[in-house]
Amino acid sequence: TRLEAKRLKLAHDTVPAADLVGDVVEAHKSMAAAAGLELRVEVPRSLPGIAGDRDRLLQVFENLIGNALKFTAKGGRIQVLLERVNSQVTLSVSDNGEGIAAEFLPYVFERFRQADQTTTRAFGGLGLGLSIVKHLVELHGGSVQVKSEGKGKGASFIVELPLRLQRH
């Protein structure tokens, strides 16, 4: 509700994105192993910090990585890549899981929208997570997009966030 009303206050710190993503991945390693999933990670520790609110960015990363785990079947693969691209840090979370039908792609980030409610019922959820991700990323001056070749062909979520400008 606070997001929609534009009343959410963000802290303005320099956040080490590599550490945050590393923490989220570390927290999910045992879950991935228990589910029989391969979790590949490329997170260079040398990335500069990004401007933002640590807790809200953690929420974004948790949601995207958690969703990849939720929607990838046993034996599947999840790739988490964090890199600097020009004046931004880009996080991509890709999987070879359930994928997203082309007709649903335009609605992925809408509140209460779920492509297949039978899957989300098994794991819980109201269809708010990706909407929150989009709002939080945009509040940080970034963008998020989704790509999928269709059902059964996996999905990729790409978040772009601005770097904190260093002034000397």
mmCIF file with all atom_site columns, C-alpha atoms in Angstrom, residues 17-22 25-26 29 38-47 65 77-84 89-94:
data_model
loop_
_atom_site.group_PDB
_atom_site.id
_atom_site.type_symbol
_atom_site.label_atom_id
_atom_site.label_alt_id
_atom_site.label_comp_id
_atom_site.label_asym_id
_atom_site.label_entity_id
_atom_site.label_seq_id
_atom_site.pdbx_PDB_ins_code
_atom_site.Cartn_x
_atom_site.Cartn_y
_atom_site.Cartn_z
_atom_site.occupancy
_atom_site.B_iso_or_equiv
_atom_site.pdbx_formal_charge
_atom_site.auth_seq_id
_atom_site.auth_comp_id
_atom_site.auth_asym_id
_atom_site.auth_atom_id
_atom_site.pdbx_PDB_model_num
ATOM 1  C CA . ALA A 1 17 ? 25.323 -5.320  -4.332  1.00 0.00 ? 17 ALA A CA 1
ATOM 2  C CA . ALA A 1 18 ? 27.824 -8.186  -4.587  1.00 0.00 ? 18 ALA A CA 1
ATOM 3  C CA . ASP A 1 19 ? 27.574 -8.810  -0.841  1.00 0.00 ? 19 ASP A CA 1
ATOM 4  C CA . LEU A 1 20 ? 23.772 -8.666  -0.867  1.00 0.00 ? 20 LEU A CA 1
ATOM 5  C CA . VAL A 1 21 ? 23.414 -11.056 -3.786  1.00 0.00 ? 21 VAL A CA 1
ATOM 6  C CA . GLY A 1 22 ? 26.038 -13.323 -2.251  1.00 0.00 ? 22 GLY A CA 1
ATOM 7  C CA . VAL A 1 25 ? 22.464 -17.022 -2.743  1.00 0.00 ? 25 VAL A CA 1
ATOM 8  C CA . GLU A 1 26 ? 24.156 -18.415 0.361   1.00 0.00 ? 26 GLU A CA 1
ATOM 9  C CA . LYS A 1 29 ? 22.010 -22.931 -1.357  1.00 0.00 ? 29 LYS A CA 1
ATOM 10 C CA . GLU A 1 38 ? 22.062 -26.494 -9.802  1.00 0.00 ? 38 GLU A CA 1
ATOM 11 C CA . LEU A 1 39 ? 22.656 -22.938 -8.621  1.00 0.00 ? 39 LEU A CA 1
ATOM 12 C CA . ARG A 1 40 ? 25.360 -21.184 -10.668 1.00 0.00 ? 40 ARG A CA 1
ATOM 13 C CA . VAL A 1 41 ? 26.585 -17.839 -9.443  1.00 0.00 ? 41 VAL A CA 1
ATOM 14 C CA . GLU A 1 42 ? 28.819 -15.170 -10.956 1.00 0.00 ? 42 GLU A CA 1
ATOM 15 C CA . VAL A 1 43 ? 29.168 -12.306 -8.530  1.00 0.00 ? 43 VAL A CA 1
ATOM 16 C CA . PRO A 1 44 ? 32.434 -10.377 -8.806  1.00 0.00 ? 44 PRO A CA 1
ATOM 17 C CA . ARG A 1 45 ? 33.324 -8.880  -5.440  1.00 0.00 ? 45 ARG A CA 1
ATOM 18 C CA . SER A 1 46 ? 35.036 -5.926  -7.104  1.00 0.00 ? 46 SER A CA 1
ATOM 19 C CA . LEU A 1 47 ? 31.830 -4.178  -8.157  1.00 0.00 ? 47 LEU A CA 1
ATOM 20 C CA . ILE A 1 65 ? 16.093 -15.825 -6.630  1.00 0.00 ? 65 ILE A CA 1
ATOM 21 C CA . ARG A 1 77 ? 19.497 -24.960 -13.363 1.00 0.00 ? 77 ARG A CA 1
ATOM 22 C CA . ILE A 1 78 ? 19.441 -21.396 -12.050 1.00 0.00 ? 78 ILE A CA 1
ATOM 23 C CA . GLN A 1 79 ? 22.032 -18.809 -13.087 1.00 0.00 ? 79 GLN A CA 1
ATOM 24 C CA . VAL A 1 80 ? 22.606 -15.666 -11.007 1.00 0.00 ? 80 VAL A CA 1
ATOM 25 C CA . LEU A 1 81 ? 24.845 -13.096 -12.680 1.00 0.00 ? 81 LEU A CA 1
ATOM 26 C CA . LEU A 1 82 ? 25.811 -9.702  -11.316 1.00 0.00 ? 82 LEU A CA 1
ATOM 27 C CA . GLU A 1 83 ? 27.905 -7.395  -13.472 1.00 0.00 ? 83 GLU A CA 1
ATOM 28 C CA . ARG A 1 84 ? 28.726 -3.791  -14.172 1.00 0.00 ? 84 ARG A CA 1
ATOM 29 C CA . VAL A 1 89 ? 24.918 -2.814  -12.068 1.00 0.00 ? 89 VAL A CA 1
ATOM 30 C CA . THR A 1 90 ? 22.885 -5.537  -13.743 1.00 0.00 ? 90 THR A CA 1
ATOM 31 C CA . LEU A 1 91 ? 21.519 -8.562  -11.938 1.00 0.00 ? 91 LEU A CA 1
ATOM 32 C CA . SER A 1 92 ? 20.113 -11.360 -14.048 1.00 0.00 ? 92 SER A CA 1
ATOM 33 C CA . VAL A 1 93 ? 18.391 -14.385 -12.596 1.00 0.00 ? 93 VAL A CA 1
ATOM 34 C CA . SER A 1 94 ? 17.756 -17.034 -15.236 1.00 0.00 ? 94 SER A CA 1
#
